[in-house]
CSV table of C-alpha atoms in Angstrom, one decimal:
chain,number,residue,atom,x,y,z
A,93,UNK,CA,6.7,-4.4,64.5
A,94,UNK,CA,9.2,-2.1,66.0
A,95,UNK,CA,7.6,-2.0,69.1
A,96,UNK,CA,5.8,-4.7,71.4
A,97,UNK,CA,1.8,-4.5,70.6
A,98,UNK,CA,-1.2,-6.2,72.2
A,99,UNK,CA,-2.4,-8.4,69.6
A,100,UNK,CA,-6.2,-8.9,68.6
A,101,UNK,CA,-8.9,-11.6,71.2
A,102,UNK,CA,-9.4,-14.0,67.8
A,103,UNK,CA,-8.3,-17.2,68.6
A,104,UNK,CA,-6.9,-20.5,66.3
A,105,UNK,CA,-8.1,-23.8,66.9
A,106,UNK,CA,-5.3,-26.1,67.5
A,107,UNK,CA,-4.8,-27.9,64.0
A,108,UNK,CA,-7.0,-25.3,62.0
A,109,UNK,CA,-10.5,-25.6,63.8
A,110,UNK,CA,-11.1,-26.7,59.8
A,111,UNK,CA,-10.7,-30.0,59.8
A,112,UNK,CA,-7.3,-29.8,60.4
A,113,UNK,CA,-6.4,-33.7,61.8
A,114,UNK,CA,-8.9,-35.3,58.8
A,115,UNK,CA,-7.3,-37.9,57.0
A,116,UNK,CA,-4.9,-36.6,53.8
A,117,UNK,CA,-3.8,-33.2,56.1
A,118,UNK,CA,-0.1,-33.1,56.5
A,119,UNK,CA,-0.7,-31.4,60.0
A,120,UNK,CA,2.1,-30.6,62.5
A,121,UNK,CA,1.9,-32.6,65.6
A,122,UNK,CA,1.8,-30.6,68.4
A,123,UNK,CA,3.5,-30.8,71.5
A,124,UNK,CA,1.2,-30.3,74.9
A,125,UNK,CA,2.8,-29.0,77.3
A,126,UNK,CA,2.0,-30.5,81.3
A,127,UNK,CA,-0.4,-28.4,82.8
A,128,UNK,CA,-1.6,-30.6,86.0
A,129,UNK,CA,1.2,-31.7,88.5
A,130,UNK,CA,1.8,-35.5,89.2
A,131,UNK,CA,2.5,-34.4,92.7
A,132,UNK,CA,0.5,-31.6,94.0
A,133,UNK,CA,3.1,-30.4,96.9
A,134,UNK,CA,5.2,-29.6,93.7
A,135,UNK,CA,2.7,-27.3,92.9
A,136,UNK,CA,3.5,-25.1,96.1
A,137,UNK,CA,7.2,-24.6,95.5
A,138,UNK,CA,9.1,-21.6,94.3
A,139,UNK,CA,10.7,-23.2,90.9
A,140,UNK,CA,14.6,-23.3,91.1
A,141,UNK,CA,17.0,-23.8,88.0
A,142,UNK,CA,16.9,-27.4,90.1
A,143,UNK,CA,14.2,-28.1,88.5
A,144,UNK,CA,15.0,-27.5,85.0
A,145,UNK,CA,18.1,-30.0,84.4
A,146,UNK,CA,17.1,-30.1,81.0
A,147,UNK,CA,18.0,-27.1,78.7
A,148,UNK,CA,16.4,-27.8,75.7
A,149,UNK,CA,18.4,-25.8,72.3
A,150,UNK,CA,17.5,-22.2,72.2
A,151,UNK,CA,16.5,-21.8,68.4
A,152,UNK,CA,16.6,-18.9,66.1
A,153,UNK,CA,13.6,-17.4,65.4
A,154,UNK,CA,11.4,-19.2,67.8
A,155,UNK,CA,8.5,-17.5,69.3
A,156,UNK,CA,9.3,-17.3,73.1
A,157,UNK,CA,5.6,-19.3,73.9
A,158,UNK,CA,7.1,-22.1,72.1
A,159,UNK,CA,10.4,-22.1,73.9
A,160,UNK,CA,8.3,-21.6,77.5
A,161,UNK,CA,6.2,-24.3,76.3
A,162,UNK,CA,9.5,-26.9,75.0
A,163,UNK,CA,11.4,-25.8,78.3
A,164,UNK,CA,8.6,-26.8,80.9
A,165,UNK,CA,7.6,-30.2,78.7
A,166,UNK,CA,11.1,-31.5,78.8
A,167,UNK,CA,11.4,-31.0,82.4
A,168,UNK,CA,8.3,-32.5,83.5
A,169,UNK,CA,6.8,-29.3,84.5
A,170,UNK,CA,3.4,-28.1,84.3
A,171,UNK,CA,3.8,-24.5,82.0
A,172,UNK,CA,1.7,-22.1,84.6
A,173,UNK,CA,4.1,-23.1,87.5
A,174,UNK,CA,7.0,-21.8,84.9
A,175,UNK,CA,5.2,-19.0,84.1
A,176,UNK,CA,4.2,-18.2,87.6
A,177,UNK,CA,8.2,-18.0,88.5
A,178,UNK,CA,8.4,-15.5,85.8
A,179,UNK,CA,5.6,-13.4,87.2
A,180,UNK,CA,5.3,-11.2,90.0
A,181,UNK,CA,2.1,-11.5,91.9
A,182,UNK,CA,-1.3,-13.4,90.4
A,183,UNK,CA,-0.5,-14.5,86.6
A,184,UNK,CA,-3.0,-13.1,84.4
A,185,UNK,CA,-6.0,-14.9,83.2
A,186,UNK,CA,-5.2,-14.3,79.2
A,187,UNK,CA,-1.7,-17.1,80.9
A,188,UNK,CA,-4.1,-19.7,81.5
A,189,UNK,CA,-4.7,-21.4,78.1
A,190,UNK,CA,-1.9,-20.3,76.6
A,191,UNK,CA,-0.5,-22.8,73.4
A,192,UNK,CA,2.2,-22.2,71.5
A,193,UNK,CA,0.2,-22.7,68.4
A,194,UNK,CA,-2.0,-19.6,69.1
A,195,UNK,CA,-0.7,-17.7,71.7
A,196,UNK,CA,2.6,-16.0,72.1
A,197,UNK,CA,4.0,-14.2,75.8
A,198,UNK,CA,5.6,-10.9,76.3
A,199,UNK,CA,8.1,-10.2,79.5
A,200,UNK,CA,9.0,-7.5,81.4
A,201,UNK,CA,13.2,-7.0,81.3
A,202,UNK,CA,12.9,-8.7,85.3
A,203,UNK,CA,11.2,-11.7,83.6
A,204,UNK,CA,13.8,-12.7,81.1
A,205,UNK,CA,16.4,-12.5,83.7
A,206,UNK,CA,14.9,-14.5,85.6
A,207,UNK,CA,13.8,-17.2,82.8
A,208,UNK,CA,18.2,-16.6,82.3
A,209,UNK,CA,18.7,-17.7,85.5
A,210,UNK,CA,16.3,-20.7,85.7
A,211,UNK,CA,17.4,-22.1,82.3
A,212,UNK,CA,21.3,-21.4,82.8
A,213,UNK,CA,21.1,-19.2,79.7
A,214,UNK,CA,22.7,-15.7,78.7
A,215,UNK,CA,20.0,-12.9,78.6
A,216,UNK,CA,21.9,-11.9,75.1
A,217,UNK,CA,22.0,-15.1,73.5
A,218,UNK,CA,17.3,-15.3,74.4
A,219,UNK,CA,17.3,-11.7,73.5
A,220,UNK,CA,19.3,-12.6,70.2
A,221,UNK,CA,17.8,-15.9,68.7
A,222,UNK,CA,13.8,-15.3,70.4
A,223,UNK,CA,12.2,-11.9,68.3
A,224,UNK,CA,9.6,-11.6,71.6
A,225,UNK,CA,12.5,-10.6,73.6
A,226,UNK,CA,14.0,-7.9,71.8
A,227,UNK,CA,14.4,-5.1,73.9
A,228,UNK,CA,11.4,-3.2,72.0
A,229,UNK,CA,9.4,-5.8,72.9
A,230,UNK,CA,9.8,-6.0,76.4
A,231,UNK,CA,7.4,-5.3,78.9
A,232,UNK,CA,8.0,-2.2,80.3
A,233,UNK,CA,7.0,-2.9,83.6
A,234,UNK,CA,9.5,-2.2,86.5
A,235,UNK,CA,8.9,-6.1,88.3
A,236,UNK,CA,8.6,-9.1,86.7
A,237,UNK,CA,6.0,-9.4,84.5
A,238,UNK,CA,4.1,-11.6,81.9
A,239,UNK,CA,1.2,-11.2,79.3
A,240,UNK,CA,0.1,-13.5,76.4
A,241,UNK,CA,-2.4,-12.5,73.5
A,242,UNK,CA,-3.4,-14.9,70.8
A,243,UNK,CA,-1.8,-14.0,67.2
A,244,UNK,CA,-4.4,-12.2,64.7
A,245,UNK,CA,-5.8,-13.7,62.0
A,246,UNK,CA,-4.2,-11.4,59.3
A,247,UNK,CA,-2.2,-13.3,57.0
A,248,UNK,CA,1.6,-13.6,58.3
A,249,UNK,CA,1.0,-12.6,62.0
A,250,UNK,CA,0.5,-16.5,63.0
A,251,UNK,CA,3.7,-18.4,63.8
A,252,UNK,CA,4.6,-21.3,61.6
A,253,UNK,CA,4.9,-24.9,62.8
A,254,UNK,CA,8.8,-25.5,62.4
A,255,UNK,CA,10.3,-28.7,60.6
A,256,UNK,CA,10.8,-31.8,62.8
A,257,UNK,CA,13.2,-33.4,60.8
A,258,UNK,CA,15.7,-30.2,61.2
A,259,UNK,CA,14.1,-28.7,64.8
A,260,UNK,CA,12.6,-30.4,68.1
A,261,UNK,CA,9.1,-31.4,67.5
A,262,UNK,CA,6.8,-29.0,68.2
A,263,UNK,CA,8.9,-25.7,67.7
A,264,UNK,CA,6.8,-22.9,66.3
A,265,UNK,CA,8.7,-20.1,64.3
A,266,UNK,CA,7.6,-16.5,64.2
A,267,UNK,CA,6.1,-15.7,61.5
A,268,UNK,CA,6.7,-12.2,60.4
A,269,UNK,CA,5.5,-11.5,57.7
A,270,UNK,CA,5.7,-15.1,56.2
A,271,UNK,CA,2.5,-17.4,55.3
A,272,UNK,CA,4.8,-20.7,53.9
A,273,UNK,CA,8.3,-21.3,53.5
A,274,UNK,CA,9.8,-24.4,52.5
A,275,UNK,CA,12.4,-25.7,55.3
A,276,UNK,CA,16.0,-25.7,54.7
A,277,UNK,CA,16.3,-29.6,53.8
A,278,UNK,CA,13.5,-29.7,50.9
A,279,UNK,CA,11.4,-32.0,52.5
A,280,UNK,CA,8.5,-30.0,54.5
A,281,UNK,CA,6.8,-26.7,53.8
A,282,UNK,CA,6.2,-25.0,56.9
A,283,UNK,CA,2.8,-23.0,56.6
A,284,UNK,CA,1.2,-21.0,59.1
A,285,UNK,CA,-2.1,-20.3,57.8
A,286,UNK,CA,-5.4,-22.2,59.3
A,287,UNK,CA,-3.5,-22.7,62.8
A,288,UNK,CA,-0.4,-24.0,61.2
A,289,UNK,CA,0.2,-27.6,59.3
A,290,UNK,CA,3.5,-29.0,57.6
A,291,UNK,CA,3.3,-30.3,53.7
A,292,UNK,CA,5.6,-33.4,53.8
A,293,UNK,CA,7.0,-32.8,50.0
A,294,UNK,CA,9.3,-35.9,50.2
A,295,UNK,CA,6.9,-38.0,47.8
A,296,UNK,CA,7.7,-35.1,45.2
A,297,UNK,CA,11.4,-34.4,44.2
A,298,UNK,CA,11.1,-32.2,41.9
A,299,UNK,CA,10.2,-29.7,44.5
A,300,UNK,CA,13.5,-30.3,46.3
A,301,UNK,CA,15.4,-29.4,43.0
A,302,UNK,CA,13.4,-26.2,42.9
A,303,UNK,CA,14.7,-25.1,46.3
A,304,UNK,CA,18.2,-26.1,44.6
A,305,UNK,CA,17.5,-23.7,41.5
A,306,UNK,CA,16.0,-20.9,43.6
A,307,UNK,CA,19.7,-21.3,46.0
A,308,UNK,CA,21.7,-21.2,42.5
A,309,UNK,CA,19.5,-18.2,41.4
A,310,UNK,CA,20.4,-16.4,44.4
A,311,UNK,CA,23.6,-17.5,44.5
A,312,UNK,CA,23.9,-15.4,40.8
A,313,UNK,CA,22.3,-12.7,41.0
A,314,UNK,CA,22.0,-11.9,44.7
A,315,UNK,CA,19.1,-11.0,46.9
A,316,UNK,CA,17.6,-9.9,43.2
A,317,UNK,CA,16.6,-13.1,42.8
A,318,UNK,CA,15.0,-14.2,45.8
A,319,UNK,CA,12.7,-11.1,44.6
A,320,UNK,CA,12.5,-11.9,41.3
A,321,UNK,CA,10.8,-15.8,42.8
A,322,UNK,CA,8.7,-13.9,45.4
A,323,UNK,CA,6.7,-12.4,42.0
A,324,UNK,CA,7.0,-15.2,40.2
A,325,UNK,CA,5.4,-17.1,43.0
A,326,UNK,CA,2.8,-14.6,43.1
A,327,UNK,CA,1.8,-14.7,39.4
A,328,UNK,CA,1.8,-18.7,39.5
A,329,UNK,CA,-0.5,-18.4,42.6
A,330,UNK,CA,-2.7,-16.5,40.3
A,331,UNK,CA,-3.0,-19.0,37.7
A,332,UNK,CA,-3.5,-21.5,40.3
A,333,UNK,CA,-6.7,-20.1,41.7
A,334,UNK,CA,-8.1,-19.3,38.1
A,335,UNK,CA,-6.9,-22.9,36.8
A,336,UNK,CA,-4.0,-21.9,34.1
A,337,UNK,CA,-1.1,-22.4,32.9
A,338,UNK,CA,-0.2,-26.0,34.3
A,339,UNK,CA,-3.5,-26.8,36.3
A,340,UNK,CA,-3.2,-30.2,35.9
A,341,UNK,CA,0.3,-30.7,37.1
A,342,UNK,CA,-0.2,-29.1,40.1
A,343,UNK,CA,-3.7,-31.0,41.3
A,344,UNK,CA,-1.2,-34.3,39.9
A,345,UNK,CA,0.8,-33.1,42.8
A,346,UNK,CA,-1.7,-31.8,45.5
A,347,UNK,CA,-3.0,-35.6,45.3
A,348,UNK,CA,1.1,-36.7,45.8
A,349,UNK,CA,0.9,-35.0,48.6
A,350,UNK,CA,-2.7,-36.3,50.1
A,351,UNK,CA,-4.1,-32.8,49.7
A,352,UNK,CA,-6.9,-34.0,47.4
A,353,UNK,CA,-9.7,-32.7,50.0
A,354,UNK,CA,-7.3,-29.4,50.7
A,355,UNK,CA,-5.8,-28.3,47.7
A,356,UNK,CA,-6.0,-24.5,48.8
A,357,UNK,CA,-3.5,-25.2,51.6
A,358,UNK,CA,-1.3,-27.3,49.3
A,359,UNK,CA,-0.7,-24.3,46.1
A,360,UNK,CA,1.8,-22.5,47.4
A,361,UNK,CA,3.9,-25.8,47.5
A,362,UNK,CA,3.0,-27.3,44.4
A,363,UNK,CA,3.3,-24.1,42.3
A,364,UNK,CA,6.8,-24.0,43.1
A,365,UNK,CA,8.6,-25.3,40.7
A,366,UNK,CA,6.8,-23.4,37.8
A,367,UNK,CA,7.9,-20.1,39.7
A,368,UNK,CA,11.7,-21.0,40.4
A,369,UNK,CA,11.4,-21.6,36.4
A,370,UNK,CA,9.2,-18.0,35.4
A,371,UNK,CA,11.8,-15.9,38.6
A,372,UNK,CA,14.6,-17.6,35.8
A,373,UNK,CA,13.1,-15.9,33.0
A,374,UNK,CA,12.2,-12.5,34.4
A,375,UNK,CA,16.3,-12.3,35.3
A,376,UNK,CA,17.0,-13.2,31.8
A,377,UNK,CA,14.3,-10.6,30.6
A,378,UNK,CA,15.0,-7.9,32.7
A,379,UNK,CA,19.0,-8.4,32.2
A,380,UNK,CA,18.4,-8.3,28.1
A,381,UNK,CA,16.1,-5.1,28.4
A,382,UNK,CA,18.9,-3.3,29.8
A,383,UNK,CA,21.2,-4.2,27.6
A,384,UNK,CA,19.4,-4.0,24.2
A,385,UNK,CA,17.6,-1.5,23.6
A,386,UNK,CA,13.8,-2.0,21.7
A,387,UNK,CA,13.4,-4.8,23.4
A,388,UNK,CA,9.2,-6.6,22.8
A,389,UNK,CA,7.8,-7.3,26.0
A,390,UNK,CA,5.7,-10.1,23.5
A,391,UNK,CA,8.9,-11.4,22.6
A,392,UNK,CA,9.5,-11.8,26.2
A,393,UNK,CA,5.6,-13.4,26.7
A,394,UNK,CA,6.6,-15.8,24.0
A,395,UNK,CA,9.9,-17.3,25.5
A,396,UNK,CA,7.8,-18.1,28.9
A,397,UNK,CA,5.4,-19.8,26.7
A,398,UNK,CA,8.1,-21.6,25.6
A,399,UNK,CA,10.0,-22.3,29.1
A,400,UNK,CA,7.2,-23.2,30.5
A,401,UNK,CA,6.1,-25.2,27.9
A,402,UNK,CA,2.6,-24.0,27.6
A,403,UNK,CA,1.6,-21.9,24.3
A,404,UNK,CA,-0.6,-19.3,24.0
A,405,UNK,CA,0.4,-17.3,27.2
A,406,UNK,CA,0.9,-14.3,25.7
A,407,UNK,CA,-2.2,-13.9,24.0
A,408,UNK,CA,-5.0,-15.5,26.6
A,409,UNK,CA,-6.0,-14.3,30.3
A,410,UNK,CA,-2.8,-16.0,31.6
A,411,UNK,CA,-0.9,-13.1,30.6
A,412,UNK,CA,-2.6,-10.4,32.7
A,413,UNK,CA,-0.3,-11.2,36.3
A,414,UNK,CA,2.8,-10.9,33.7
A,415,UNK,CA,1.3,-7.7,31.9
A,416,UNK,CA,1.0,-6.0,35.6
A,417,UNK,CA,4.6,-7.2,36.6
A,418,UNK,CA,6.1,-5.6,33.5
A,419,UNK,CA,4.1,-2.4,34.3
A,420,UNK,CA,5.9,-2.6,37.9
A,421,UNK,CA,9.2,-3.7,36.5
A,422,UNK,CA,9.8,-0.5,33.9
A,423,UNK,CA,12.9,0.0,31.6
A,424,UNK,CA,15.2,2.1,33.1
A,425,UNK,CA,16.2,5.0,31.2
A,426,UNK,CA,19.9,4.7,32.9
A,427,UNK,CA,22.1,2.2,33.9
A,428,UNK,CA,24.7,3.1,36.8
A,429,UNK,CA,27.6,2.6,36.0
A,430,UNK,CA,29.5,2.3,39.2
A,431,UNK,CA,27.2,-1.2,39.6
A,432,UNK,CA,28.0,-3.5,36.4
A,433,UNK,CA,25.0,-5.7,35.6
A,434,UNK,CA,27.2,-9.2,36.6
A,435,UNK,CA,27.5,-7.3,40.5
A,436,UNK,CA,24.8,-8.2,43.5
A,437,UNK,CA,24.4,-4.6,43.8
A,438,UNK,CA,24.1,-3.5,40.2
A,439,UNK,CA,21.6,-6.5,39.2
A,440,UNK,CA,19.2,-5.4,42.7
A,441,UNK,CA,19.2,-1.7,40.7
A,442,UNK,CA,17.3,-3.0,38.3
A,443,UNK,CA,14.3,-3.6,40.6
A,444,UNK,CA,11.5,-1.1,40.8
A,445,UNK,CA,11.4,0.9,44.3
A,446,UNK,CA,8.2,-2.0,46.1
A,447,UNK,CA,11.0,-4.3,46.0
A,448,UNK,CA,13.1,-3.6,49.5
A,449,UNK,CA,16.4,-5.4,50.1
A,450,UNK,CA,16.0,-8.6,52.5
A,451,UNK,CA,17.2,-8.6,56.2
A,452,UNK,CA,18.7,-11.9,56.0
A,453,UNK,CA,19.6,-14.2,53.4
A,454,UNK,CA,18.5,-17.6,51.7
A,455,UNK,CA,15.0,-18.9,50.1
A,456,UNK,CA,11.6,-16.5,50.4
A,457,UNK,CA,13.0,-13.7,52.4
A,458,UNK,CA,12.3,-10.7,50.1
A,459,UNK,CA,8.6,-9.2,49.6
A,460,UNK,CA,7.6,-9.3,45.7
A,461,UNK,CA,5.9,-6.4,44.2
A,462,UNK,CA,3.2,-8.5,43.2
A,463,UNK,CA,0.7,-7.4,46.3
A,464,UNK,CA,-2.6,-9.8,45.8
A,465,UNK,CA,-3.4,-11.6,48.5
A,466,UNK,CA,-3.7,-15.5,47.6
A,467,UNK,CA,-6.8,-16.3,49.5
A,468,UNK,CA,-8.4,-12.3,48.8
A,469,UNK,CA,-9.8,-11.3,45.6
A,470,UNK,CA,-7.0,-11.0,43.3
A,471,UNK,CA,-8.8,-8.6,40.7
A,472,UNK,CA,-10.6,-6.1,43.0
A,473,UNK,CA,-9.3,-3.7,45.7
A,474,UNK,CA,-10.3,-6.1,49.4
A,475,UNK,CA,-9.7,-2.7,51.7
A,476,UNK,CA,-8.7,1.1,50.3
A,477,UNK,CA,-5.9,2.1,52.0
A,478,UNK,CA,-6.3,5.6,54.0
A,479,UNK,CA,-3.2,7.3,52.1
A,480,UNK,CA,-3.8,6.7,48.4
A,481,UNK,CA,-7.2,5.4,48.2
A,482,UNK,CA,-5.9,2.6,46.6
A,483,UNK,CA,-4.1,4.2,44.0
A,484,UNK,CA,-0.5,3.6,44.1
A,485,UNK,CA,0.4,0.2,42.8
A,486,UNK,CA,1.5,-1.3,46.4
A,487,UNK,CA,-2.2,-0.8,47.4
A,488,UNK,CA,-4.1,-1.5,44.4
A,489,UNK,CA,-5.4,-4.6,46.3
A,490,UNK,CA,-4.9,-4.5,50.1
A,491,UNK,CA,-3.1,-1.4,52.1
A,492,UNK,CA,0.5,-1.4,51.8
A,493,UNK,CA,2.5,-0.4,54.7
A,494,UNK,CA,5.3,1.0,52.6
A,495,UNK,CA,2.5,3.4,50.7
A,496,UNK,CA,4.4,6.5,48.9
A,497,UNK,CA,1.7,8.6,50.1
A,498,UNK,CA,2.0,7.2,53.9
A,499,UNK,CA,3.6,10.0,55.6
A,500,UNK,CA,6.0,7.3,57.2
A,501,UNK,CA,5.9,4.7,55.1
A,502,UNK,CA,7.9,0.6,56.2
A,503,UNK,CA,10.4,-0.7,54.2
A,504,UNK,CA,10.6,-3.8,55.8
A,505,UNK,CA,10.1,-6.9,54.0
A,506,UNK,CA,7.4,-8.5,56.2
A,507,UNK,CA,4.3,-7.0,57.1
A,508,UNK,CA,1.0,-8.2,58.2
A,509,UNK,CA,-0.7,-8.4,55.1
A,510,UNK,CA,2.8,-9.8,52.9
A,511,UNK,CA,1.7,-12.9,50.3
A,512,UNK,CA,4.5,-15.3,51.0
């Protein structure tokens, strides 16, 4: 994503074309933005700043469709005659259905300062807080420009429907790289797969407290533990889909949260707290290995059994996802010493080199290591990736972007293809 690309012609159905308004869904509500005038003459005037009183919050991480589409709703403005001020000439045809849900726009460096000027902004603070107008991803045209494409299918690409109990209704978030997240305030999961929906989780606390523990954890260990939940929420999204470990609970909790009819879009929600719990016990193994020496990985097998409360892990099929994470996760043969254990920096040195340090802070911001693809086969290779064939372990299942073998491989920690 370091450069602006033209995205793919598959389009989202507002809502998830799947059923996505039927009764049980926790959908987003989506905004629409005006796109016939209540006075024609309107139609025929340049648009001033005059006409946009209302400057509605510029917020971080918004894709700039949804901020287009927020700016011209609140100001009683059909979105085409915004876009047309931004837009030298005829506006494109790929401008005239554009939603926020499934489409996102690209300017040209003219553009954005004119959508500065209209909306009494700072180019800076749109450039800084919307990711479509970084300078990167700027048209590069020389007048004032715009394009829209609708967002791929891949998993991460699509934007995410943002909370409305934190943000204006009808936000939508870039995605990059990200397929759920749970908001800041504990009580929605923002998800962007199927055309995006929002899991109210209020009606279940204890996933609240799990966003608490995975804070804490984070808190303790540093960005090493927002890793260490990105595979544990990777290995409890396996036992979801093959039934295991605390099936039961977590359907208990899909029907909580009216997903009784969709409890694929409700797992990576409900799994939760079981992998705040498991990301725990991988920190505590991982910190023991280190410091003893002839440490039992089915010592270790036996003290999740026990945390979780579920016996028989380490001997049944449940333990394969924690077999393949301790291949990932060797012993290291040396500790640095200029990094103690108890520092952010030393505990991160534990990781193996597929974990990459997050960008930014807080809850699900680092990439596990764990690289199945909920909603792929998770025991066969989907695609072989062009490099390695599928050999290294970040492709065993779907192409990696940071492949060893890639003569220049990503280390970012959102990619197309990222299970979060």
């Amino acid at each position: 994503m370091g450069h602006w690309r033209r995205f793919g012609s598959a389009l989202f159905e507002p809502g998830g074309g799947a059923g996505g308004h039927r009764a049980g869904m926790k959908t987003s509500r989506l905004m629409t933005p005006r796109t016939t005038p209540a006075d024609p003459s309107r139609k025929k005037k340049p648009l001033t700043a005059a006409d946009l009183p209302i400057r509605v919050p510029v917020i971080h991480g918004e894709t700039t469709a949804s901020y287009l589409a927020r700016t011209a709703a609140a100001n009683d403005v059909e979105l085409p005659r915004l876009l047309r001020a931004l837009h030298k000439g005829r506006l494109p045809a790929s401008v005239a259905q554009l939603h926020p849900g499934t489409h996102e726009v690209a300017l040209s460096a003219e553009s954005l300062a004119r959508l500065a000027a209209l909306t009494g902004r700072q180019e800076d603070q749109l450039r800084r807080a919307l990711p479509g107008l970084a300078p990167v991803r700027l048209l590069t045209f020389p007048d004032a420009a715009v394009r829209a494409w609708s967002w791929p299918r891949d998993f991460g690409e699509p934007p995410l429907p943002a909370c409305p109990l934190c943000l204006e209704e009808g936000v939508w978030l870039a995605g990059a790289g990200h397929r759920w997240r749970p908001c800041a305030c504990g009580r929605r999961w923002e998800c962007g797969d199927d055309g995006g929906y929002l899991i109210d989780t209020t009606p279940l606390p204890e996933l609240g407290r799990a966003l608490a523990d995975h804070r804490m954890l984070n808190r303790r260990v540093g960005p090493a533990g927002d890793a260490l939940v990105a595979d544990a929420h990777q290995v409890t999204l396996w036992w979801w889909v093959n039934r295991q470990v605390a099936h039961e609970t977590w359907r208990a909790r899909e029907d909580t949260l009216g997903f009784g009819r969709h409890r694929r879009r409700a797992a990576p929600a409900v799994v939760y707290p079981e992998a705040v719990r498991l990301a725990a016990l991988m920190d505590e193994w991982e910190t023991r290995r280190a410091q003893t020496l002839g440490t039992e990985p089915r010592q270790w097998l036996a003290d999740v059994a026990e945390g979780l409360g579920v016996p028989g892990i380490a001997e049944g099929r449940a333990a394969e996802p924690l077999w393949t994470w301790i291949e990932l996760h060797p012993s290291l043969s040396e500790l640095p010493t200029e990094k103690p254990l108890k520092t952010a920096e030393g505990r991160w040195g534990l990781l193996p080199a597929l974990h990459h340090r997050p960008e930014d802070r807080g809850p699900f911001q680092a990439r596990s290591c764990l690289r199945w693809v909920y909603g792929l086969p998770l025991t066969s290779t989907t695609a072989l990736c062009p490099h390695c064939d599928g050999r290294e372990p970040s492709c065993r299942w779907v192409p990696a972007d940071d492949c060893p073998q890639n003569p220049s491989p990503a280390s970012r920690n959102t990619q197309a293809n990222a299970i979060r």
